[in-house]
mmCIF file of C-alpha atoms in Angstrom:
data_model
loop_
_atom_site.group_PDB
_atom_site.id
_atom_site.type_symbol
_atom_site.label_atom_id
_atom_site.label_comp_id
_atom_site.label_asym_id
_atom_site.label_seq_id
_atom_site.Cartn_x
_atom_site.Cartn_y
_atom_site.Cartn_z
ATOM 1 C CA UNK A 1 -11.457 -10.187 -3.539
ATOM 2 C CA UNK A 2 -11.645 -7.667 -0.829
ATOM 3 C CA UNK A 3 -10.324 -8.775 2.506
ATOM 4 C CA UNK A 4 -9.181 -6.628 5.639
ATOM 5 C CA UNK A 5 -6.240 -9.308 5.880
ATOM 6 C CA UNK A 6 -4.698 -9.751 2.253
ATOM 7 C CA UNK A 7 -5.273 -5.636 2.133
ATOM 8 C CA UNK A 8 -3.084 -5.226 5.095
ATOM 9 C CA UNK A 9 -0.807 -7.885 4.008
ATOM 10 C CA UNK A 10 -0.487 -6.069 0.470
ATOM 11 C CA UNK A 11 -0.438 -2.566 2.606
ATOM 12 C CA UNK A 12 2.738 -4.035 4.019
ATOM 13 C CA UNK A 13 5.058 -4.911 1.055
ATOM 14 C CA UNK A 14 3.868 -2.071 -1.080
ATOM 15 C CA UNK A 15 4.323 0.998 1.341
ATOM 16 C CA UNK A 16 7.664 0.682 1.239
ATOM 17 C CA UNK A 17 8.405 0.355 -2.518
ATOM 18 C CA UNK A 18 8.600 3.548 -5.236
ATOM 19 C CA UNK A 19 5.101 5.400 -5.744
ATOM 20 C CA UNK A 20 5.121 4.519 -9.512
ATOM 21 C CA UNK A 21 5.711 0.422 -8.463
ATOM 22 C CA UNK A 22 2.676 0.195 -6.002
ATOM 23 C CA UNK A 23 -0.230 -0.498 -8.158
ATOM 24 C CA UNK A 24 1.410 -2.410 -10.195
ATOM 25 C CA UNK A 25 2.702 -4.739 -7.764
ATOM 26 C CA UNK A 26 -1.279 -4.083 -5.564
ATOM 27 C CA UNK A 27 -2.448 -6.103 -8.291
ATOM 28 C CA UNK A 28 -0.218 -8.556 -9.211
ATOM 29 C CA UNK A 29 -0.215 -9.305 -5.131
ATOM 30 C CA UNK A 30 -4.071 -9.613 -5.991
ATOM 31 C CA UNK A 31 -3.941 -11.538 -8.829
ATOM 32 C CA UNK A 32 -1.606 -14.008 -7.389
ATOM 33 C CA UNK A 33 -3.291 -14.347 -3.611
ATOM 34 C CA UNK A 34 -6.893 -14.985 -5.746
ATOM 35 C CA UNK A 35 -4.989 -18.012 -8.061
ATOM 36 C CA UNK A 36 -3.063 -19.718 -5.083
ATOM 37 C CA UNK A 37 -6.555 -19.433 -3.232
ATOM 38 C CA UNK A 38 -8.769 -21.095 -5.700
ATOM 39 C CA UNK A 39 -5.663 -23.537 -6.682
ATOM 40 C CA UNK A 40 -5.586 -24.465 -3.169
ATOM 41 C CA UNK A 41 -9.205 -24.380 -1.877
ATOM 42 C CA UNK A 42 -11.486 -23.861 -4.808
ATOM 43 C CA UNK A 43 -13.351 -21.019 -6.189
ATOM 44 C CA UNK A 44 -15.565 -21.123 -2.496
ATOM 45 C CA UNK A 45 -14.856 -18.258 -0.350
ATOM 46 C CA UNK A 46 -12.289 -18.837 1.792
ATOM 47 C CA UNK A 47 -11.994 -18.929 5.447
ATOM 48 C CA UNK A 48 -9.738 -16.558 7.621
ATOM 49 C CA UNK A 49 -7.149 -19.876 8.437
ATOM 50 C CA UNK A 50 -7.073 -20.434 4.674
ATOM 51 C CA UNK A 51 -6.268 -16.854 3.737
ATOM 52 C CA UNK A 52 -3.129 -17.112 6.432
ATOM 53 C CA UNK A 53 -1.871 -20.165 5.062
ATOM 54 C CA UNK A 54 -1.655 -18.421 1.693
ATOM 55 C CA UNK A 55 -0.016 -15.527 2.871
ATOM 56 C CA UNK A 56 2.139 -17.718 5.173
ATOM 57 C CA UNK A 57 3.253 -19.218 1.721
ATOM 58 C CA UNK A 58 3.739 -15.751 -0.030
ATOM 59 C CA UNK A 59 6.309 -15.051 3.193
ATOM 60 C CA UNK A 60 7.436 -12.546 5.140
ATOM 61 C CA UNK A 61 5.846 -9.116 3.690
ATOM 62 C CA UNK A 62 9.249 -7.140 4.317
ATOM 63 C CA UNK A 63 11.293 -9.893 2.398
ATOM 64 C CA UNK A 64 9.010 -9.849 -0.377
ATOM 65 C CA UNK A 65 9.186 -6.022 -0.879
ATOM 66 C CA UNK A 66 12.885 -6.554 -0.547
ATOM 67 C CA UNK A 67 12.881 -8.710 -3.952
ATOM 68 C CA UNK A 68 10.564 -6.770 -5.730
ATOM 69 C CA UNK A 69 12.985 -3.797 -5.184
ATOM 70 C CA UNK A 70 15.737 -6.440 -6.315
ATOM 71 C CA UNK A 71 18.140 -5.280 -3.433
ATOM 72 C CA UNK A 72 17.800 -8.111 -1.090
ATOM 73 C CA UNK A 73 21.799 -9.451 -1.195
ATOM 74 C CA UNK A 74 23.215 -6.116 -0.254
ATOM 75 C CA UNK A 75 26.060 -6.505 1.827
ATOM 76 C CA UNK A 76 25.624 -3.746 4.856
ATOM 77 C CA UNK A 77 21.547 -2.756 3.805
ATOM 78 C CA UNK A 78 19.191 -4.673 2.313
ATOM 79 C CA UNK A 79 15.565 -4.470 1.203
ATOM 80 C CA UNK A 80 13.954 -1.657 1.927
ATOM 81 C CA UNK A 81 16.041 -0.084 4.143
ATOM 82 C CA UNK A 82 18.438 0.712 1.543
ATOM 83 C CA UNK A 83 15.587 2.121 -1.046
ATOM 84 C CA UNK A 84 14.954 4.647 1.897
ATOM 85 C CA UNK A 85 18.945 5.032 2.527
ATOM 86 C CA UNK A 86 19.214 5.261 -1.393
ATOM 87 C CA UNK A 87 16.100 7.816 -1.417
ATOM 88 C CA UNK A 88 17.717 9.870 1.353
ATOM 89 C CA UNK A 89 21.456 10.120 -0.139
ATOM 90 C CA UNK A 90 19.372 11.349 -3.451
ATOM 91 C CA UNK A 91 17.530 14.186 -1.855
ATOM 92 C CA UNK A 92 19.716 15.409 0.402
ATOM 93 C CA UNK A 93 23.398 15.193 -0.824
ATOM 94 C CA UNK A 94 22.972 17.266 -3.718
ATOM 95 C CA UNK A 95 20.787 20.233 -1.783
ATOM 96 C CA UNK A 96 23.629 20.060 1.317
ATOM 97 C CA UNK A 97 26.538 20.117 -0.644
ATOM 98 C CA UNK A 98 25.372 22.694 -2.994
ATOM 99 C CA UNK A 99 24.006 24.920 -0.016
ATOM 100 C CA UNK A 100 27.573 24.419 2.135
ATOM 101 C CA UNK A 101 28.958 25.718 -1.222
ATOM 102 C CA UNK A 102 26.478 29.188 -1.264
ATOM 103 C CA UNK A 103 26.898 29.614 2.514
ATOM 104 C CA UNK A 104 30.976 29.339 2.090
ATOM 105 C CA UNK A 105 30.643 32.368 -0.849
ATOM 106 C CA UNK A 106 28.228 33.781 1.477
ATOM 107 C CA UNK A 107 30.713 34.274 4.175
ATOM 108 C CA UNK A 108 33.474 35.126 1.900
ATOM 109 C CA UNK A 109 31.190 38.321 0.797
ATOM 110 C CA UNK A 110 30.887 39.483 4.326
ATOM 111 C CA UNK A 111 34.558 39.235 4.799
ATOM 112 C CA UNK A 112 35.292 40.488 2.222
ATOM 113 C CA UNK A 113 37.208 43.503 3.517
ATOM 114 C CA UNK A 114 39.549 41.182 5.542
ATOM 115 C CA UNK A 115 40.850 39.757 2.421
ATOM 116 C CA UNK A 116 44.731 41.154 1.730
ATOM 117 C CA UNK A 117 45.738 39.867 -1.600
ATOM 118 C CA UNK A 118 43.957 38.551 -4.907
ATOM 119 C CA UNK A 119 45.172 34.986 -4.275
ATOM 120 C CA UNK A 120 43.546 35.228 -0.876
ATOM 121 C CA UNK A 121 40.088 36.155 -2.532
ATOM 122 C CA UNK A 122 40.507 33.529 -5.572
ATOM 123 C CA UNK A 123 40.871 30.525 -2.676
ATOM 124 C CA UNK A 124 37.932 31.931 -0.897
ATOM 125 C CA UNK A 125 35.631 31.879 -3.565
ATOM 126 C CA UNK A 126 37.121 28.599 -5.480
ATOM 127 C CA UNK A 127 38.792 26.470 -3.749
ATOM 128 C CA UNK A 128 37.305 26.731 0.067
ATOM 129 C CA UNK A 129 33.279 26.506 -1.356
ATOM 130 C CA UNK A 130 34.391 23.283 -3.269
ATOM 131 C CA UNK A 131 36.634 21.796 -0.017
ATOM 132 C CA UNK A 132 33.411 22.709 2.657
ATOM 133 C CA UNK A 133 31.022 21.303 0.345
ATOM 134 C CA UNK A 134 33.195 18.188 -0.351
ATOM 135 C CA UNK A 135 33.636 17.799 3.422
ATOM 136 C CA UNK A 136 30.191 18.446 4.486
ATOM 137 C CA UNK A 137 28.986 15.458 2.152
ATOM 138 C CA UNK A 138 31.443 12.705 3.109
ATOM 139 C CA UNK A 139 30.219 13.778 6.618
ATOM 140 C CA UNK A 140 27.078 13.626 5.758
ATOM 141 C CA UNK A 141 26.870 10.279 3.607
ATOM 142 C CA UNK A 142 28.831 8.836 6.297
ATOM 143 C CA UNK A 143 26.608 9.499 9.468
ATOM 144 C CA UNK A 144 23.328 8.441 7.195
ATOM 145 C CA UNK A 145 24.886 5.192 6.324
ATOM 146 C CA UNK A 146 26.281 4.077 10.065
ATOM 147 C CA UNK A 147 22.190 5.615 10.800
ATOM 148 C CA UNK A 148 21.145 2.703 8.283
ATOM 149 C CA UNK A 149 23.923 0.066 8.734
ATOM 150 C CA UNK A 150 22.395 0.033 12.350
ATOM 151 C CA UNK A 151 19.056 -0.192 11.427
ATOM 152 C CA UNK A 152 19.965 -3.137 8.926
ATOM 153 C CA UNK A 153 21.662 -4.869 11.902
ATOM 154 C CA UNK A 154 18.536 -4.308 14.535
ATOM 155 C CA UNK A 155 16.182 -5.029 11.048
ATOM 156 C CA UNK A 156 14.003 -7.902 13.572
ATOM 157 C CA UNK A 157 14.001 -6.255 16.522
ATOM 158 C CA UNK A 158 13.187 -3.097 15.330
ATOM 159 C CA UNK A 159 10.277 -4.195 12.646
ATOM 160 C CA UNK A 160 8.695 -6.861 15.446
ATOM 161 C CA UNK A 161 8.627 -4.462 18.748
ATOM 162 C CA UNK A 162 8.316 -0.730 16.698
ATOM 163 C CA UNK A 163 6.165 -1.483 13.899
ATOM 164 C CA UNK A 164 4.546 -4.721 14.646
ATOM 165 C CA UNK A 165 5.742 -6.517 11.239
ATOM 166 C CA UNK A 166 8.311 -9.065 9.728
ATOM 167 C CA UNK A 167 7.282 -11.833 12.124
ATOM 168 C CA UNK A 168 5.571 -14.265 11.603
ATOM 169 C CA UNK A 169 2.386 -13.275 13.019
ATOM 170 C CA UNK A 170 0.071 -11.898 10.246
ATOM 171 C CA UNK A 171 -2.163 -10.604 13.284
ATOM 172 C CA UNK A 172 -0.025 -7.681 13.283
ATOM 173 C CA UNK A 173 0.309 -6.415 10.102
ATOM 174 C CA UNK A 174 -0.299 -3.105 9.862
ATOM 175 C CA UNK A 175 -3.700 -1.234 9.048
ATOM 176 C CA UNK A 176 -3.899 -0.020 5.660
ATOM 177 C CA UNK A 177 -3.755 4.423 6.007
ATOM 178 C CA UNK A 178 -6.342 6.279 4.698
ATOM 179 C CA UNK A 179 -5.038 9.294 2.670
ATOM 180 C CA UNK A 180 -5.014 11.813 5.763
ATOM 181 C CA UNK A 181 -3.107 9.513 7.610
ATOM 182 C CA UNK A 182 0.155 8.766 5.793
ATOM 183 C CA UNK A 183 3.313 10.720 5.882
ATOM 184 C CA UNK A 184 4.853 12.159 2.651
ATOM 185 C CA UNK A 185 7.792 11.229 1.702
ATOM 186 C CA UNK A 186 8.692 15.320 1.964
ATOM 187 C CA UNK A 187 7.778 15.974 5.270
ATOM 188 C CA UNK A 188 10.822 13.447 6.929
ATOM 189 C CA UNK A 189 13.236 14.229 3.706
ATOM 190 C CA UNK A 190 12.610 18.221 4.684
ATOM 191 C CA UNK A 191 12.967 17.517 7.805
ATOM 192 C CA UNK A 192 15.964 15.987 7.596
ATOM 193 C CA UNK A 193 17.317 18.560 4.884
ATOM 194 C CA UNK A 194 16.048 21.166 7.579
ATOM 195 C CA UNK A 195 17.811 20.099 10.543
ATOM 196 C CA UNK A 196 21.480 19.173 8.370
ATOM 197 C CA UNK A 197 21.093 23.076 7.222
ATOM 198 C CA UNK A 198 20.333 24.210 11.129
ATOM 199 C CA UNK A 199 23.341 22.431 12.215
ATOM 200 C CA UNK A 200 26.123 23.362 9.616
ATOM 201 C CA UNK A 201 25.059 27.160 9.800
ATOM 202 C CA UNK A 202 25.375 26.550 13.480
ATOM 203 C CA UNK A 203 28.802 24.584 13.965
ATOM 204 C CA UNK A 204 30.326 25.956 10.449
ATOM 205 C CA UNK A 205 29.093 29.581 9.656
ATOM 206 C CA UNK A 206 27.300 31.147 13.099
ATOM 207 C CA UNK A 207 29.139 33.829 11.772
ATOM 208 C CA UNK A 208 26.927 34.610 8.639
ATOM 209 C CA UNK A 209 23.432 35.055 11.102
ATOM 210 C CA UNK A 210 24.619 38.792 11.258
ATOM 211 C CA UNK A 211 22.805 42.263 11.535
ATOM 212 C CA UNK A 212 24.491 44.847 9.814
ATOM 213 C CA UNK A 213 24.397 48.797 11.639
ATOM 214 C CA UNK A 214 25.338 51.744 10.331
ATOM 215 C CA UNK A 215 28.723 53.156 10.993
ATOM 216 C CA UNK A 216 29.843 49.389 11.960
ATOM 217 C CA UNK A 217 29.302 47.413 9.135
ATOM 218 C CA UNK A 218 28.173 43.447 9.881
ATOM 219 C CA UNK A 219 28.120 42.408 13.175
ATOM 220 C CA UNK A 220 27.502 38.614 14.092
ATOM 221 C CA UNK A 221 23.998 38.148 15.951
ATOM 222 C CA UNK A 222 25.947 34.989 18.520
ATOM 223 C CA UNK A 223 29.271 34.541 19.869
ATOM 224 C CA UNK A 224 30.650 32.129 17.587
ATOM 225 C CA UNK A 225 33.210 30.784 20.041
ATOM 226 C CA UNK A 226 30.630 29.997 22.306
ATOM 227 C CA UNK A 227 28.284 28.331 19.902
ATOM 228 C CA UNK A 228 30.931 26.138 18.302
ATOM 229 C CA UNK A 229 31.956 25.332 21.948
ATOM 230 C CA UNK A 230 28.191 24.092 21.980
ATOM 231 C CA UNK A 231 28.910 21.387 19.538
ATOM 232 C CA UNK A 232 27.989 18.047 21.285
ATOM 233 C CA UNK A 233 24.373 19.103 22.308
ATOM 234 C CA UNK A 234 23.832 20.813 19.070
ATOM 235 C CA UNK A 235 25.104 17.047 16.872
ATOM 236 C CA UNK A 236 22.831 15.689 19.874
ATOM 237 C CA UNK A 237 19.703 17.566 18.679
ATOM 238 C CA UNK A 238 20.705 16.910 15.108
ATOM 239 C CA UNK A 239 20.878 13.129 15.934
ATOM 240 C CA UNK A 240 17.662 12.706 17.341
ATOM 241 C CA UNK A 241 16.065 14.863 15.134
ATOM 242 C CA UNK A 242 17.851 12.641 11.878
ATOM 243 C CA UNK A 243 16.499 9.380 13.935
ATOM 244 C CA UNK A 244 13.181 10.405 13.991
ATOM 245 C CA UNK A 245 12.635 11.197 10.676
ATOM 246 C CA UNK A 246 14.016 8.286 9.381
ATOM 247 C CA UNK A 247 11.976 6.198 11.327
ATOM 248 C CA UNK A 248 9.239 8.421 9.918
ATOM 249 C CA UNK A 249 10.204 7.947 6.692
ATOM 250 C CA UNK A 250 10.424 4.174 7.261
ATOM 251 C CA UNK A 251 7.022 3.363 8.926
ATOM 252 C CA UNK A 252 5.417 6.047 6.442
ATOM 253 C CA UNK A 253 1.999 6.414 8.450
ATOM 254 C CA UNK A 254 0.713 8.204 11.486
ATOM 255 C CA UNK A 255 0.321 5.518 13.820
ATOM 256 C CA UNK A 256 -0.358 5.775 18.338
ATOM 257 C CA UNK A 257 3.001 4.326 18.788
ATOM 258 C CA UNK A 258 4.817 6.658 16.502
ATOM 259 C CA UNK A 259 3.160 9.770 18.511
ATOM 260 C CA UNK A 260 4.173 8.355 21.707
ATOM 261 C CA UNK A 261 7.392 8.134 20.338
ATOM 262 C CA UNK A 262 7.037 11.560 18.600
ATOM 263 C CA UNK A 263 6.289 13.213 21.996
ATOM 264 C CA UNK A 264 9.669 12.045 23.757
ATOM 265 C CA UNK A 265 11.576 12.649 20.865
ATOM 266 C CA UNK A 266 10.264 16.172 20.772
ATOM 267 C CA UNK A 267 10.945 16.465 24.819
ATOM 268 C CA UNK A 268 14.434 15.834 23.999
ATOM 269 C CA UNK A 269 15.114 18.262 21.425
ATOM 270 C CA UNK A 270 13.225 20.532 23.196
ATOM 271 C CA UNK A 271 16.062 19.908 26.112
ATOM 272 C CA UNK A 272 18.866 20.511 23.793
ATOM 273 C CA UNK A 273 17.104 23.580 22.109
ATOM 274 C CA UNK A 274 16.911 24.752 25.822
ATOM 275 C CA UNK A 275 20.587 23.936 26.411
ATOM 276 C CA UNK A 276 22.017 25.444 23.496
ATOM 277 C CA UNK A 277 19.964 28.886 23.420
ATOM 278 C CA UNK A 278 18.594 29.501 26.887
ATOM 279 C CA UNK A 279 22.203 30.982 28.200
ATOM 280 C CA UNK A 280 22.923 34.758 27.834
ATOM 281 C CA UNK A 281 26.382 33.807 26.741
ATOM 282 C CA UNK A 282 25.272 32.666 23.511
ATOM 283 C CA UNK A 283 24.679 36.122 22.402
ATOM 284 C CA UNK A 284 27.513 38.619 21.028
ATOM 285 C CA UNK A 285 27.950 41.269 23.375
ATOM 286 C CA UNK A 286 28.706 43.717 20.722
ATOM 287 C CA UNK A 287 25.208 42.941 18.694
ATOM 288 C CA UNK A 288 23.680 43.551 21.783
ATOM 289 C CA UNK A 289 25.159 46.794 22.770
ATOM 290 C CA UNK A 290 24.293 48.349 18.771
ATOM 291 C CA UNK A 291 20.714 46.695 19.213
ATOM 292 C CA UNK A 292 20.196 48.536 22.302
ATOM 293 C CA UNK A 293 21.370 51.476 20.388
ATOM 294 C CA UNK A 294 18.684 51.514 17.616
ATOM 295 C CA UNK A 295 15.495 50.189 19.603
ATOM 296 C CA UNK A 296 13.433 51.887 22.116
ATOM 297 C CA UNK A 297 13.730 52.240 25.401
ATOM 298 C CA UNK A 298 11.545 49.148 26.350
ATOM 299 C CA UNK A 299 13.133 45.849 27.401
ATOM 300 C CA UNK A 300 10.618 44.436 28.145
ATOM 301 C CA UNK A 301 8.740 45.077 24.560
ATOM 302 C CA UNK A 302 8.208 42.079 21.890
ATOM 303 C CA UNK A 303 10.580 44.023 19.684
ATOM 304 C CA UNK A 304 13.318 43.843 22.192
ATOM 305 C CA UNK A 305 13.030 40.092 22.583
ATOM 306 C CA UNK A 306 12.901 39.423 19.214
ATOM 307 C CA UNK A 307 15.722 41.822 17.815
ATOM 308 C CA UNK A 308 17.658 42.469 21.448
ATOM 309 C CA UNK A 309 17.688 38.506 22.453
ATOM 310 C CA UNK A 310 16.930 36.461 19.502
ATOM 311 C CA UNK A 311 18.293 33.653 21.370
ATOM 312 C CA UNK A 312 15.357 33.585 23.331
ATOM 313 C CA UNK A 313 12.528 34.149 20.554
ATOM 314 C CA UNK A 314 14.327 31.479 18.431
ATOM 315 C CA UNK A 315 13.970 29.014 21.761
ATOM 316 C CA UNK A 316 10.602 30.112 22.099
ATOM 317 C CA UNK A 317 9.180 29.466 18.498
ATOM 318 C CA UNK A 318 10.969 25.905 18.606
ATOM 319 C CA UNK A 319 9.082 24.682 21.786
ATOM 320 C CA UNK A 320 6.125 25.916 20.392
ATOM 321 C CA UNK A 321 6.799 24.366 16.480
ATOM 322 C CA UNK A 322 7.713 21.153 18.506
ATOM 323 C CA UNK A 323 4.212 21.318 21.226
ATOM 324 C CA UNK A 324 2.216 21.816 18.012
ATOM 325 C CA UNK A 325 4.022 18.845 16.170
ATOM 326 C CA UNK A 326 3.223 16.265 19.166
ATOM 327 C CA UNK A 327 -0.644 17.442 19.317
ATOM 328 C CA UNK A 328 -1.018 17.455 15.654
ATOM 329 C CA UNK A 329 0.441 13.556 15.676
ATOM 330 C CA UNK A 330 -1.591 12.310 18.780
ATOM 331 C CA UNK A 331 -4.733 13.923 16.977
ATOM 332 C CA UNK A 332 -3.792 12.446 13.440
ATOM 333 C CA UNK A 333 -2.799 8.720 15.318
ATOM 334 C CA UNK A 334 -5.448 8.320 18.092
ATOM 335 C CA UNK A 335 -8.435 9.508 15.611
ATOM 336 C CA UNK A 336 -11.490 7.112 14.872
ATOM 337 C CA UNK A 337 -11.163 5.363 11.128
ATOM 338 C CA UNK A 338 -13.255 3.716 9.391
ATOM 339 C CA UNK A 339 -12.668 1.675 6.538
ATOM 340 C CA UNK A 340 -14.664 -0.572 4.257
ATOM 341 C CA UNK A 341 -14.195 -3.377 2.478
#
């Protein structure tokens, strides 16, 4: 039976359960919406206030996917908030903790002639890699799961005024995506991955973001006191950033109020981007000074604002990444479909 309602309705549990459960559970949703239709009604074709009553009966579509994932009676999340909180933890612990690891040996190879005794270099490439990483994913699992013990405690609000589902309305259940408009589950996880990787290089190892010249040896591209001094707009931007694609990763499909959303959210990091890198200070005077050394004589060339302030071509190419991301959405949200049934 092909109906625009019991296709959204179905739309609605399934989109938020594992790729390899969805057609499986598309037709047993099928199956069992066609029997409690005839049971009820007959084998006639039913009217639009029968199919509702049905699906009234089947329940909310966000508790139902909840029970199919069999995670409903979690204590702090439930349903399918915690497959998503599970799916994240998956993805992203393992990658985090095993790049903090590669980015602490990292920086003990370009200290390495700072190093005075044997012991000193065993701890820096044993025991510090395995105490960063260690740290890095506590800090990590803990920030994701107050992100989704929140979410799990504004569940109603959230679903009813962002997403326009788990009341009990079944006028606004969403519209089933066509291919081109969902979001993979990659794009938020990378994200995500992306932006945890941005900010530990940032607040942990600015040091390691280096040009090396010769005669000097390694010299650190910003002023790592002042970029660690940075730290609450830079966890700001990482925040926000997190936020969004979880709520991404959560709704799953390009929709208009998801690009509206997308826009501000993108203002805002845009604001901290601007905030962290727009200021001179953030640069190392003495990378500067060598730069200066080895290009030519033209400040105001593209090679001198890449290599001479790469501060400001960093800012730059994130304002543009981020203009680009908020067209791309409105385009991909606001776009004429068509579907048939």
């Amino acid at each position: 039976m092909k109906n625009d309602l019991i296709a959204r309705y179905i739309y609605a549990v399934t989109r938020h359960l594992p790729q390899k459960m969805q057609a499986d559970v598309e037709k047993e949703l099928e199956s069992l919406i066609s029997d409690m239709l005839e049971e009820s009604y007959g084998a006639k074709e039913p009217s639009e206030q029968e199919i509702k009553a049905v699906l009234t009966e089947l329940g909310n579509p966000d508790d139902l996917a909840a029970k199919y994932l069999g995670d409903e009676k979690k204590a702090l999340i439930s349903g399918v908030y915690y497959f998503h909180y599970k799916r994240i933890l998956r993805y992203v612990l393992p990658f985090i903790t095993a790049l903090i690891a590669g980015l602490s040996i990292l920086n003990g190879i370009l200290n390495w002639g700072t190093f005075e005794s044997t012991g000193e270099i065993v701890r820096q490439f044993t025991f510090v890699p395995i105490i960063e990483a260690y740290q890095a994913a506590v800090s990590i699992f803990a920030g994701i799961t107050l992100l989704f013990v929140i979410l799990e405690r504004k569940k109603t609000k959230w679903l009813e005024e962002e997403f326009g589902i788990g009341n009990d309305s079944l006028d606004n259940l969403p519209q089933v995506p066509g291919t081109a408009e969902k979001i993979s589950m990659w794009q938020p996880i990378g994200g995500i991955i992306g932006v945890v990787v941005t900010t530990t290089v940032f607040l942990s190892f600015p040091q390691i973001i280096a040009g090396r010249f010769s005669g000097v040896g390694w010299v650190s591209v910003f002023n790592v006191e002042v970029i660690r001094s940075l730290w609450l707009p830079i966890l700001l931007w990482a925040a926000i950033h997190i936020v969004w694609e979880v709520m991404r990763l959560i709704e799953g499909r390009y929709t208009k109020r998801l690009a509206v959303i997308g826009v501000a959210v993108n203002v805002a990091i845009a604001a901290c981007a601007a905030f962290v890198l727009a200021s001179g200070a953030i640069m190392n005077p003495e990378f500067i000074i060598q730069m200066g050394n080895v290009l030519p004589p033209d400040p105001g060339g593209i090679l001198y604002l890449m290599f001479g302030y790469p501060n400001l071509f960093l800012l730059g190419g994130i304002v543009l990444a981020l203009v680009i991301d908020s067209i791309s959405g409105m385009i991909k949200a606001f776009r004429t479909r068509v579907r048939i049934y």
